[in-house]
CSV table of C-alpha atoms and ligand atoms in Angstrom, one decimal:
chain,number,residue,atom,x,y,z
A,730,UNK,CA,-54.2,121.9,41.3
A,731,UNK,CA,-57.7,123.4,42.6
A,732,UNK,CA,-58.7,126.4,40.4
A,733,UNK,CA,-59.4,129.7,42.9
A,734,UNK,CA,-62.4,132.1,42.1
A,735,UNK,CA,-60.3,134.5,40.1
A,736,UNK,CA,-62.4,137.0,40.9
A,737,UNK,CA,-60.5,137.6,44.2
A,738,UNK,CA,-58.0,138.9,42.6
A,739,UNK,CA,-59.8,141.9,41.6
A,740,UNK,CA,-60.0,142.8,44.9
A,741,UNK,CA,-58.0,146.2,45.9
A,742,UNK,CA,-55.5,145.6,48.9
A,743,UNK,CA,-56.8,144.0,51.9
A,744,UNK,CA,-60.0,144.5,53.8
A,745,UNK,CA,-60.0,148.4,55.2
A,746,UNK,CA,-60.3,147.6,59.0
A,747,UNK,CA,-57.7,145.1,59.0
A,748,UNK,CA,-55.4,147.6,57.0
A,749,UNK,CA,-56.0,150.1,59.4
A,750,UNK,CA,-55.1,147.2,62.4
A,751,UNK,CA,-51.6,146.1,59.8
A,752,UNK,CA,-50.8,149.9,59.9
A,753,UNK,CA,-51.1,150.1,63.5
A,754,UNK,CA,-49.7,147.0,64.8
A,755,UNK,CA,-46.8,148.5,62.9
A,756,UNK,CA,-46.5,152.2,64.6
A,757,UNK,CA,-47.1,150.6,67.9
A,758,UNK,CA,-44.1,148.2,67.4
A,759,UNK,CA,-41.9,151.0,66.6
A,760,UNK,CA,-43.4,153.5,69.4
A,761,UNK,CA,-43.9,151.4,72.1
A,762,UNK,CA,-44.7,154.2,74.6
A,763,UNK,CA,-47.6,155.7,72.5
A,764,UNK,CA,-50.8,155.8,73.7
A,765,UNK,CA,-52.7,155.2,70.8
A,766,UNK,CA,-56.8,156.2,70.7
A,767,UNK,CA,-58.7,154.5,68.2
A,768,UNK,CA,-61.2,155.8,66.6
A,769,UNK,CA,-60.9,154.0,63.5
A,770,UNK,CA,-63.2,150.8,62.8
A,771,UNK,CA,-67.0,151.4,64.5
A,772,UNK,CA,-66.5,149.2,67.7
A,773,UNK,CA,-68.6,149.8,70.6
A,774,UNK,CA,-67.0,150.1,74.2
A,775,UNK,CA,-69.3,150.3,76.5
A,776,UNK,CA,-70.8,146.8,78.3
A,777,UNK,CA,-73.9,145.3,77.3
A,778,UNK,CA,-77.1,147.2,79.1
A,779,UNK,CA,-78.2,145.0,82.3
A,780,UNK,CA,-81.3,144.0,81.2
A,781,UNK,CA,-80.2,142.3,78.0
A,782,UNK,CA,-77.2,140.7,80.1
A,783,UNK,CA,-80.4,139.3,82.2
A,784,UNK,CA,-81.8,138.0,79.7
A,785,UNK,CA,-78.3,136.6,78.0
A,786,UNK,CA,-78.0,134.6,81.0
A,787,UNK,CA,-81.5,133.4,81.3
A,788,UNK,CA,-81.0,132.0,77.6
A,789,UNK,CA,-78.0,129.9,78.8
A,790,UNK,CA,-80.1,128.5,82.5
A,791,UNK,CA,-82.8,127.7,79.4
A,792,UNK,CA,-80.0,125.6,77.8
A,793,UNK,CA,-78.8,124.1,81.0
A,794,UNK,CA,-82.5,122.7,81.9
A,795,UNK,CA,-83.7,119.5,79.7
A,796,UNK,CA,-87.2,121.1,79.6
A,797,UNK,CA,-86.5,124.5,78.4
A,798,UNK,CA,-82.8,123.2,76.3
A,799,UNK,CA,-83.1,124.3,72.8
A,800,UNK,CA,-81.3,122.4,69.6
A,801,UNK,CA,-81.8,123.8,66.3
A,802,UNK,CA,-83.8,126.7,66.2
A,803,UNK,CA,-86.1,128.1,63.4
A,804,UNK,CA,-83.4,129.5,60.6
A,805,UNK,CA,-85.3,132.3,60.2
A,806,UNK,CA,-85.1,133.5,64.3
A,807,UNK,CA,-87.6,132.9,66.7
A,808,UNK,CA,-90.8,134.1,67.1
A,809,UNK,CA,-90.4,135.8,70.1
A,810,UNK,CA,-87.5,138.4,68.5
A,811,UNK,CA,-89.7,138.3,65.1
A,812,UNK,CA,-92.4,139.7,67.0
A,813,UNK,CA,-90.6,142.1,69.0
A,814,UNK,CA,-88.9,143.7,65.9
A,815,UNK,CA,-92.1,144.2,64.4
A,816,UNK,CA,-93.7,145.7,67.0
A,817,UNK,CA,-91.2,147.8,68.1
A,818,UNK,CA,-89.2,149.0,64.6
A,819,UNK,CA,-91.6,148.7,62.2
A,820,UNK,CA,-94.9,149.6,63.8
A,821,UNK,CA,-97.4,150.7,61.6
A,822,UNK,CA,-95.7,150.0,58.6
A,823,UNK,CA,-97.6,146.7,57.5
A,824,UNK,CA,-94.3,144.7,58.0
A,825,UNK,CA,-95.4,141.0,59.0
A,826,UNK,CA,-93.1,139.0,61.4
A,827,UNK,CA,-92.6,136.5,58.8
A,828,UNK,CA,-90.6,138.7,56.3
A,829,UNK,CA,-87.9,139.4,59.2
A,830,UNK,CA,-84.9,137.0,59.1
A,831,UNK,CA,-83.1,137.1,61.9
A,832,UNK,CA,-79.1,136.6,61.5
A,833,UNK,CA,-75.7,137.0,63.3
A,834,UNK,CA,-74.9,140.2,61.3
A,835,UNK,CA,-75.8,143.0,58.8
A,836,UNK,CA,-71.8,142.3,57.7
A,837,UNK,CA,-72.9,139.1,56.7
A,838,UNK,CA,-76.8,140.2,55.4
A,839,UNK,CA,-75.6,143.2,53.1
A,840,UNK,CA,-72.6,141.0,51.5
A,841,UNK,CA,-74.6,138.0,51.2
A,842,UNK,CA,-78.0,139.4,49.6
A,843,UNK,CA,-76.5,140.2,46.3
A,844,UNK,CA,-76.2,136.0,45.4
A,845,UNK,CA,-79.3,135.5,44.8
A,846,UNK,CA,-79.2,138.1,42.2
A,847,UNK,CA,-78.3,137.6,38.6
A,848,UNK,CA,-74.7,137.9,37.8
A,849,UNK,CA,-75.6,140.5,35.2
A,850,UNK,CA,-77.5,142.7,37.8
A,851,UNK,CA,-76.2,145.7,36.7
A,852,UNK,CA,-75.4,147.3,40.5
A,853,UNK,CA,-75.3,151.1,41.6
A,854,UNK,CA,-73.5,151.6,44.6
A,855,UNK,CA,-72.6,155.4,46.4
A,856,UNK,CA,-69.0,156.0,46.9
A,857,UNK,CA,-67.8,156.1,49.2
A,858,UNK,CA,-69.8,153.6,51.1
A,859,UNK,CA,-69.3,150.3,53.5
A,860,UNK,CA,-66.2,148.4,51.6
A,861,UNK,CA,-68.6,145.1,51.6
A,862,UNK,CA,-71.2,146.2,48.9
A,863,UNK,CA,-68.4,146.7,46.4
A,864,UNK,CA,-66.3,143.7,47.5
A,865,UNK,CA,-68.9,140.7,47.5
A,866,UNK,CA,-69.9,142.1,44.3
A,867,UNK,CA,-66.5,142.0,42.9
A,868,UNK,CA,-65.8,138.7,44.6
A,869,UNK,CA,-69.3,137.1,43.0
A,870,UNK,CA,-67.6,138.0,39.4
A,871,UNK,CA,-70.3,141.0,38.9
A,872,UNK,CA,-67.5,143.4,38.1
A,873,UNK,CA,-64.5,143.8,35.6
A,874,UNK,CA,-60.8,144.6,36.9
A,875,UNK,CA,-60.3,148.0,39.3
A,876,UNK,CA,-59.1,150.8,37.0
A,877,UNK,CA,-56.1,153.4,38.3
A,878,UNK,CA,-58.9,155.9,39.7
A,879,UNK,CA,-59.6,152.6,41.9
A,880,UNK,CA,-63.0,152.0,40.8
A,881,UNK,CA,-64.3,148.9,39.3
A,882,UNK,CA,-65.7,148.0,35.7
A,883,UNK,CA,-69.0,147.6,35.4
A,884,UNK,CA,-70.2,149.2,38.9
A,885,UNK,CA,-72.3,152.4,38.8
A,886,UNK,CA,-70.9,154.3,41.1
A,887,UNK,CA,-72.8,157.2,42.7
A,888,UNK,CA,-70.4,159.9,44.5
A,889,UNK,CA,-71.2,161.3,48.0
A,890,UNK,CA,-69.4,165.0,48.5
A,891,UNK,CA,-70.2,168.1,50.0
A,892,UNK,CA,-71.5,169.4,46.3
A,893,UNK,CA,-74.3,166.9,46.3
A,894,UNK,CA,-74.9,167.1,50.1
A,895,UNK,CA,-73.4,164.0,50.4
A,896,UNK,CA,-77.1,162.3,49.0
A,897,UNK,CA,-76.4,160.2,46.4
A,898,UNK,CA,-77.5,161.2,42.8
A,899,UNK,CA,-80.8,158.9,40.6
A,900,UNK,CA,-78.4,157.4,38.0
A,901,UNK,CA,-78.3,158.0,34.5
A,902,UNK,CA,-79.1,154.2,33.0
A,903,UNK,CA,-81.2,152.4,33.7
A,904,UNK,CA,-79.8,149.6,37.2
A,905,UNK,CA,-81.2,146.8,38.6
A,906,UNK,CA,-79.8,146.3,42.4
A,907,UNK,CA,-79.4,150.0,44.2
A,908,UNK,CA,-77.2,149.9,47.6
A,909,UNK,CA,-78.2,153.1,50.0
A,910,UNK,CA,-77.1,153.6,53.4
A,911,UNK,CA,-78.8,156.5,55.5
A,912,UNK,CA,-77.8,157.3,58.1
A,913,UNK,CA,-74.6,156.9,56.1
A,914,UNK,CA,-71.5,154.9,56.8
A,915,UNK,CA,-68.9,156.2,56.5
A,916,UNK,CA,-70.2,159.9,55.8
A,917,UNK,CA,-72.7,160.1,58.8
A,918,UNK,CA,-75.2,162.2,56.5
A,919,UNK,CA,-78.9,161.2,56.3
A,920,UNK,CA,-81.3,160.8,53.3
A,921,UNK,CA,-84.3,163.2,53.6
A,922,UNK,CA,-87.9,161.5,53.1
A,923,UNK,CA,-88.5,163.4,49.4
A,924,UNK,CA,-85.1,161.8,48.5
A,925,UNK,CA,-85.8,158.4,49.7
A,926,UNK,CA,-89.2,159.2,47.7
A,927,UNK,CA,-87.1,159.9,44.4
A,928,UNK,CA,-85.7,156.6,45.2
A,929,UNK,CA,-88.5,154.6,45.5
A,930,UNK,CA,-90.2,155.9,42.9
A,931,UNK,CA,-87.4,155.6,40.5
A,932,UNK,CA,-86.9,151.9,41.4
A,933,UNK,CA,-90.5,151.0,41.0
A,934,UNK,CA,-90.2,152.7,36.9
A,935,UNK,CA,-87.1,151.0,36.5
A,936,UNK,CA,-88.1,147.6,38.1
A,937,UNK,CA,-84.8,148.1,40.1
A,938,UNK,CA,-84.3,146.6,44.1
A,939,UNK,CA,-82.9,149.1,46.9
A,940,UNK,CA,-80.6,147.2,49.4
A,941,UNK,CA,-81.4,149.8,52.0
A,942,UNK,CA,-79.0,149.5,55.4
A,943,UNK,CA,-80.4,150.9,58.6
A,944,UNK,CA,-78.1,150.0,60.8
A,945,UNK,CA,-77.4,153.3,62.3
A,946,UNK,CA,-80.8,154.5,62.2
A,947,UNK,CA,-81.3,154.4,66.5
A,948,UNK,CA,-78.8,157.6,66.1
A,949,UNK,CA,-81.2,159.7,64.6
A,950,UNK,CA,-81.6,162.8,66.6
A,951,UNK,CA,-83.6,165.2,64.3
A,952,UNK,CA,-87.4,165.0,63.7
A,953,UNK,CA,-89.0,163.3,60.5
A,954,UNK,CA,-85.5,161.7,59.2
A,955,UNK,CA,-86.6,158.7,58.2
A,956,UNK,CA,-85.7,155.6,60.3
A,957,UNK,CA,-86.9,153.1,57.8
A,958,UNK,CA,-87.5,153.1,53.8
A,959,UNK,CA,-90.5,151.4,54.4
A,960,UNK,CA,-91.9,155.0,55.8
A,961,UNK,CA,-91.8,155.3,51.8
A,962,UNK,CA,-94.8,154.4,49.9
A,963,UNK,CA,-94.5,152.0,47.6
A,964,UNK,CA,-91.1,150.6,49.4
A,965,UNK,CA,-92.2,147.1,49.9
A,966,UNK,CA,-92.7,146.8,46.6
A,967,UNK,CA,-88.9,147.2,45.8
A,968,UNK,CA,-86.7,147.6,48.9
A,969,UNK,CA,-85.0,145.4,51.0
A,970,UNK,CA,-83.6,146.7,54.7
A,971,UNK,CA,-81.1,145.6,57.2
A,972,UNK,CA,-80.9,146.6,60.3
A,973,UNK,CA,-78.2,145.6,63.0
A,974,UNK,CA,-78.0,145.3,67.0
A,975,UNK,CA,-74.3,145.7,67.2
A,976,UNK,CA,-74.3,149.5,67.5
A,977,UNK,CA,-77.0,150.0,68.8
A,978,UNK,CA,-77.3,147.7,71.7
A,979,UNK,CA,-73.6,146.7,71.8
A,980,UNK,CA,-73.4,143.2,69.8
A,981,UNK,CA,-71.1,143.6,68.1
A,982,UNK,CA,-69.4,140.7,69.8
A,983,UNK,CA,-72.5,139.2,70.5
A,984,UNK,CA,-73.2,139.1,66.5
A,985,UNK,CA,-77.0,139.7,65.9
A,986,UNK,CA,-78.9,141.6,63.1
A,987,UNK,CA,-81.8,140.8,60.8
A,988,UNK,CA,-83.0,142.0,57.4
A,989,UNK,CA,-86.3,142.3,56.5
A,990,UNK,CA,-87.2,141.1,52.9
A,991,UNK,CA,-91.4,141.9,52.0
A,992,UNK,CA,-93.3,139.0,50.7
A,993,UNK,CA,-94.6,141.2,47.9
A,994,UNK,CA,-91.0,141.8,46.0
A,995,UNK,CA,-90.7,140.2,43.1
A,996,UNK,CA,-87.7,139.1,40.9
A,997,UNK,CA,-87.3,138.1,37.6
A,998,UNK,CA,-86.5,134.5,36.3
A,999,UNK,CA,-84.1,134.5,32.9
A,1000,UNK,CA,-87.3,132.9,31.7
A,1001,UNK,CA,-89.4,136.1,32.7
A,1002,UNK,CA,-91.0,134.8,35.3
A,1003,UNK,CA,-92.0,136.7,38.2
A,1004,UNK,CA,-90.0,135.2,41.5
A,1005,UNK,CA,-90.6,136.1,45.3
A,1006,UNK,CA,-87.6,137.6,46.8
A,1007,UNK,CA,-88.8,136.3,49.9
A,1008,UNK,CA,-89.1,133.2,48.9
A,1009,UNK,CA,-85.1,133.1,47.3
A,1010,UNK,CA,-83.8,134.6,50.6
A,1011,UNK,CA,-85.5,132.4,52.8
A,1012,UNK,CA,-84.2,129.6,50.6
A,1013,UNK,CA,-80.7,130.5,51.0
A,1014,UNK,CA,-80.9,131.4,54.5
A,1015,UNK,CA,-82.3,127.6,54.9
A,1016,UNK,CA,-79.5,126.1,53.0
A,1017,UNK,CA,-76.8,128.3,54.5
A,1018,UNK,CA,-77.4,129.6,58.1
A,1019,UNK,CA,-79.1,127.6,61.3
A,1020,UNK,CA,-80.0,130.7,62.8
A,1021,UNK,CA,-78.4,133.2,65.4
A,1022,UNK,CA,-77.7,131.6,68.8
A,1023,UNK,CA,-80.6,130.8,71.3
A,1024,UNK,CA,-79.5,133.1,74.3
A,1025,UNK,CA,-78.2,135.7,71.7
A,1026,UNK,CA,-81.8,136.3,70.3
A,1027,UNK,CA,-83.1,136.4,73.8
A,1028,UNK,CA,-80.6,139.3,75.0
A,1029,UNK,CA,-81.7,141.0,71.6
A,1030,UNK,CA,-85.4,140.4,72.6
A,1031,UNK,CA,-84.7,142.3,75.9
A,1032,UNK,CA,-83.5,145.5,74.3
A,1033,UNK,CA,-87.5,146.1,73.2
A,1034,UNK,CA,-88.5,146.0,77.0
A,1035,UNK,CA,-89.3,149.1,79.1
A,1036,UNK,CA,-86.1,148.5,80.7
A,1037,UNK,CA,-83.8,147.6,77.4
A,1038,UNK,CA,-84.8,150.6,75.4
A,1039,UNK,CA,-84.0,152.9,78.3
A,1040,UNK,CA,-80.7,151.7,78.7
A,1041,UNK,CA,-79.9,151.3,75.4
A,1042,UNK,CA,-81.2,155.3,74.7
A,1043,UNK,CA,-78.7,155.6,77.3
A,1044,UNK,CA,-75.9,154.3,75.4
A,1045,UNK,CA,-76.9,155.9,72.4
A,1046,UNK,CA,-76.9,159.7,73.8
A,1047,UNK,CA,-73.3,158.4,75.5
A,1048,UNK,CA,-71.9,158.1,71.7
A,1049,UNK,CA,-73.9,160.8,70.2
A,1050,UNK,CA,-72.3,163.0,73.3
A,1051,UNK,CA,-69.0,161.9,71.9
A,1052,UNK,CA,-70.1,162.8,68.3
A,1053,UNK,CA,-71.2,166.2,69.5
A,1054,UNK,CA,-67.8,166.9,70.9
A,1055,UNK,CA,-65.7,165.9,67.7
A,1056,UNK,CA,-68.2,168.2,66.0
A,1057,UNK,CA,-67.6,170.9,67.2
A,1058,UNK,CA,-63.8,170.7,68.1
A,1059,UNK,CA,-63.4,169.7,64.4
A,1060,UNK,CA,-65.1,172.7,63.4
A,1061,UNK,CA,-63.7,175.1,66.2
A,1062,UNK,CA,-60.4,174.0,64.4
A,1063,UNK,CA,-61.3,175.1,61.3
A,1064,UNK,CA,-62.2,171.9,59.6
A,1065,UNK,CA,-65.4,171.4,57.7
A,1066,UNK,CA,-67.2,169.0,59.4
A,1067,UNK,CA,-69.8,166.9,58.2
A,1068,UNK,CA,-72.1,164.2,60.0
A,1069,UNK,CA,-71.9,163.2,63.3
A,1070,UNK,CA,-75.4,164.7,63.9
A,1071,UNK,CA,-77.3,161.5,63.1
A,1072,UNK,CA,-75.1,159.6,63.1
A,1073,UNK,CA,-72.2,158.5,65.0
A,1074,UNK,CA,-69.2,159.0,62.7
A,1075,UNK,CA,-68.0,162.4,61.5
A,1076,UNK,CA,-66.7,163.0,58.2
A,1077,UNK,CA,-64.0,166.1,58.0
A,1078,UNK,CA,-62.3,167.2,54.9
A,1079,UNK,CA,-58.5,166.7,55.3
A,1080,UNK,CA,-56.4,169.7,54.7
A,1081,UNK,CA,-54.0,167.6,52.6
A,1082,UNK,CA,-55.9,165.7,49.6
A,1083,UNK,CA,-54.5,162.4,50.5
A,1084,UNK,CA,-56.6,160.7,53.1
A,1085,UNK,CA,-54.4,158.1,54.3
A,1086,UNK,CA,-51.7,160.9,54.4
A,1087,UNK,CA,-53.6,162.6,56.5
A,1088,UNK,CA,-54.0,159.2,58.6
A,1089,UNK,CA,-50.2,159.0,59.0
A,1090,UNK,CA,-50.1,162.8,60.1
A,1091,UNK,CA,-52.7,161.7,62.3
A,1092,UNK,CA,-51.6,158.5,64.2
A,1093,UNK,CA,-48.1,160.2,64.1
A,1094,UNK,CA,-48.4,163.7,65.7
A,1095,UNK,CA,-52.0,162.7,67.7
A,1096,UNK,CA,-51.6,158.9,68.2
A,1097,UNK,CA,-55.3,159.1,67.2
A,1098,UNK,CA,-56.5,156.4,64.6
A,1099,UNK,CA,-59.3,157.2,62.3
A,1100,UNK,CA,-60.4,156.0,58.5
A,1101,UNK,CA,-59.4,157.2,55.5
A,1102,UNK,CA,-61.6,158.2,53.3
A,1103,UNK,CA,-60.3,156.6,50.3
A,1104,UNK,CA,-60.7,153.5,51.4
A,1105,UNK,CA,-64.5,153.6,51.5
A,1106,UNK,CA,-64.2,154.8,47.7
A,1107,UNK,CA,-62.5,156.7,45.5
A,1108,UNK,CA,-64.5,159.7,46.3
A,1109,UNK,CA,-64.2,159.3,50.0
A,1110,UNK,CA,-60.4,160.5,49.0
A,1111,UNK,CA,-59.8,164.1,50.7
A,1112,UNK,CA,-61.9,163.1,53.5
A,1113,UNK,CA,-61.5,161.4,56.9
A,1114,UNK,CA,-64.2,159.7,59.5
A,1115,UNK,CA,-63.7,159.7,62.7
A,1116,UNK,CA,-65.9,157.4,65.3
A,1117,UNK,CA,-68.1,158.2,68.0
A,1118,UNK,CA,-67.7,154.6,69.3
A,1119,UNK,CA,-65.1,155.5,72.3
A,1120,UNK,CA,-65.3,156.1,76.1
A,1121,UNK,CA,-66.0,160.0,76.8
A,1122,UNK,CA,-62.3,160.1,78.3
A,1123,UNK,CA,-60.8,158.3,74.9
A,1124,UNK,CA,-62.6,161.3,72.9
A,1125,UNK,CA,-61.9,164.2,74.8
A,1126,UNK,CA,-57.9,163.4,75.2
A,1127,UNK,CA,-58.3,162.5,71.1
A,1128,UNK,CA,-59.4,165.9,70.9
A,1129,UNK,CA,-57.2,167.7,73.1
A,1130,UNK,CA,-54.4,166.2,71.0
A,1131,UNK,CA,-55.6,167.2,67.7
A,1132,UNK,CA,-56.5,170.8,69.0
A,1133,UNK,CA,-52.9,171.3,70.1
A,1134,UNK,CA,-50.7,168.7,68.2
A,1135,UNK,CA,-52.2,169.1,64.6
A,1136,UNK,CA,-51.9,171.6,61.6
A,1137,UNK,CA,-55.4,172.7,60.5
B,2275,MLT,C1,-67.3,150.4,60.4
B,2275,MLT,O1,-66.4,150.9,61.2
B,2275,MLT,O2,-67.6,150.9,59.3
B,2275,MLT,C2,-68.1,149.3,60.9
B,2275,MLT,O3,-67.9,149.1,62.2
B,2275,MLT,C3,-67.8,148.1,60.2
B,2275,MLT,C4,-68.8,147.1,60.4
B,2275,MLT,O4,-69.9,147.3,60.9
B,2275,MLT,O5,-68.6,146.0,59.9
């Protein structure tokens, strides 16, 4: 019989978002009249903006026409999206089009990087944090077996809570791959530019790479946050960052992200030789992906027009308004809120310590889904995210309900 990767079987309970979907398929079978309001996993709602359904559709005519048809594009994305990123998201920070690799999703980027990485890479990774930088790492066989506190062997873990300002803490040994996410999923907190500094610098003494994901940055709202690590001196040398359309601009149906990877980090060989990163990832990418869809890295193109970035800024103040409103009914409530500023998820501290209790209380009284906070990480436990990600009418029943049908 065929021998599995063992290492799967590390691997605590089933993925979070379909857990949450399991628990919910569940109460709406046995309450068939609720209306239930999810704000649970980070799914957009609202339609793709015009201009990049134009240009979505001008993609498929080019397919439809021998002399424009496309086959197999250029695994890395094409030049025209390339070009665009760089221009638009990095400008003025010495990133060439040539270190951006397009892909169908930050999902697949951030759980994909860490393979062509040692096996002994010791990893440090904040907790809580997205479930995929812990799981691939477990599922590559870079981890021992989860202990009862629900951590796993071998990971550093760096805890986010309001004591630390939810910024995660330099750690004490020495590490060699560092995950950072700002603005922060699930917590919705930013890293300030002297923290991100500490970072840098700490990785360049300790030779260590930052996996930095960006994906929320288009949420920023306040001044000098920074949007990129790469606003960090001395970042190229040891940072890797992904960055996703899927919020921002709606994809995430459309699947489309890209993650930029310098040409001047360097890697070690077992044999001490100095490797490209670059050269690794492109490698893999080769070997492993044929590149994002023709028409889908046109209608990403279009969000870096006149046109696309107004409409998407439109989209983004629709879910930051939503943010704003959990905010401060949260708080009004009595909660203490965090996030949600930045970012579009707010993080609350649950009155009960038990953060899938407090989802059952939740989805029961409220018919309101949301995300526990333990199953981001152990020390997500005690808290609770709740997402931005919902029509305006969707967030202010949500938060009609919890005013009135739940116990601060
Ligand atoms: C989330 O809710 O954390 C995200 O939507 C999940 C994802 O981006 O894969």
């Amino acid at each position: 019989m065929a021998r599995i990767n063992d290492n799967y079987l590390k691997l605590q309970a089933g993925y979070l978002f379909p857990e949450i979907g399991r628990r919910v398929r569940e109460f709406a079978e046995n309450n068939p009249k609720a209306d239930i309001i999810k704000l649970g996993i980070g799914d957009v709602v609202l339609p793709l903006a015009e201009s990049v359904v134009e240009a979505f559709k001008r993609g498929v005519e080019d397919m439809a026409k021998e002399d424009s048809f496309k086959g197999y594009g250029p695994e890395q994305g094409y030049d025209f999206l390339r070009n665009a990123v760089v221009e638009n998201d990095f400008a003025g920070l010495g990133i060439d089009a040539d270190e951006v690799f397009i892909s169908d999703g930050s999902k697949c980027d951030s759980g994909n990087i860490q393979e062509i990485f040692s096996i002994d890479s010791k990893v440090a990774i904040s907790d809580p944090a997205y479930p995929v930088y812990v799981d691939t790492n477990v599922m590559a066989g870079r981890t021992g077996a989860a202990n009862d506190s629900g951590t796993y062997e071998g990971i550093v873990y760096m805890p986010l809570n309001d004591t630390n300002n939810f910024s995660p803490e330099l750690p004490k040994e020495s590490v060699d791959l560092i995950y950072l996410c700002s603005p922060n999923n699930p917590t919705g907190m930013t890293m300030s530019r002297s923290e991100l500094k500490t970072w840098v610098d700490y990785a360049k003494q300790n030779n260590s790479i930052i996996l930095f994901d960006s994906a929320y940055e288009r949420f920023i709202t306040e001044k000098d946050v920074p949007k990129s690590i790469y606003e960090i001196e001395g970042a190229k040398d040891c940072a890797i960052e992904f960055r996703s359309f899927s919020k921002t601009a709606g994809f995430t149906g459309v699947r489309c992200a890209y993650t930029v990877v310098p040409k001047q980090l360097m890697g070690q060989s077992s044999s001490g030789e100095k490797i490209s990163i670059h050269s690794l990832w492109n490698r893999r990418h080769c070997t492993k992906f044929n590149g994002a869809s023709y028409p889908v890295q046109k209608a990403a193109a279009a969000i870096y027009s006149e046109k696309g970035k107004a409409q998407v800024d439109e989209r983004v103040s629709y879910y930051m308004e939503n943010a704003k409103v959990i905010r401060e009914a949260l708080s009004e409530k009595g909660f203490s809120v965090f996030g949600g500023v930045n970012a579009p998820y707010v993080w609350l501290k649950t009155p009960e310590p038990d953060s899938w209790g407090f989802f059952d209380s939740l989805l029961n009284s409220c018919h309101v889904v949301g995300t526990p906070g333990a199953g981001f990480g152990p020390s997500g436990e005690g808290y609770f995210r709740l997402s931005a990600f919902g029509t305006k009418e969707n967030i202010s029943t949500a938060i009609e309900r919890i005013r009135n049908g739940l116990p601060s």
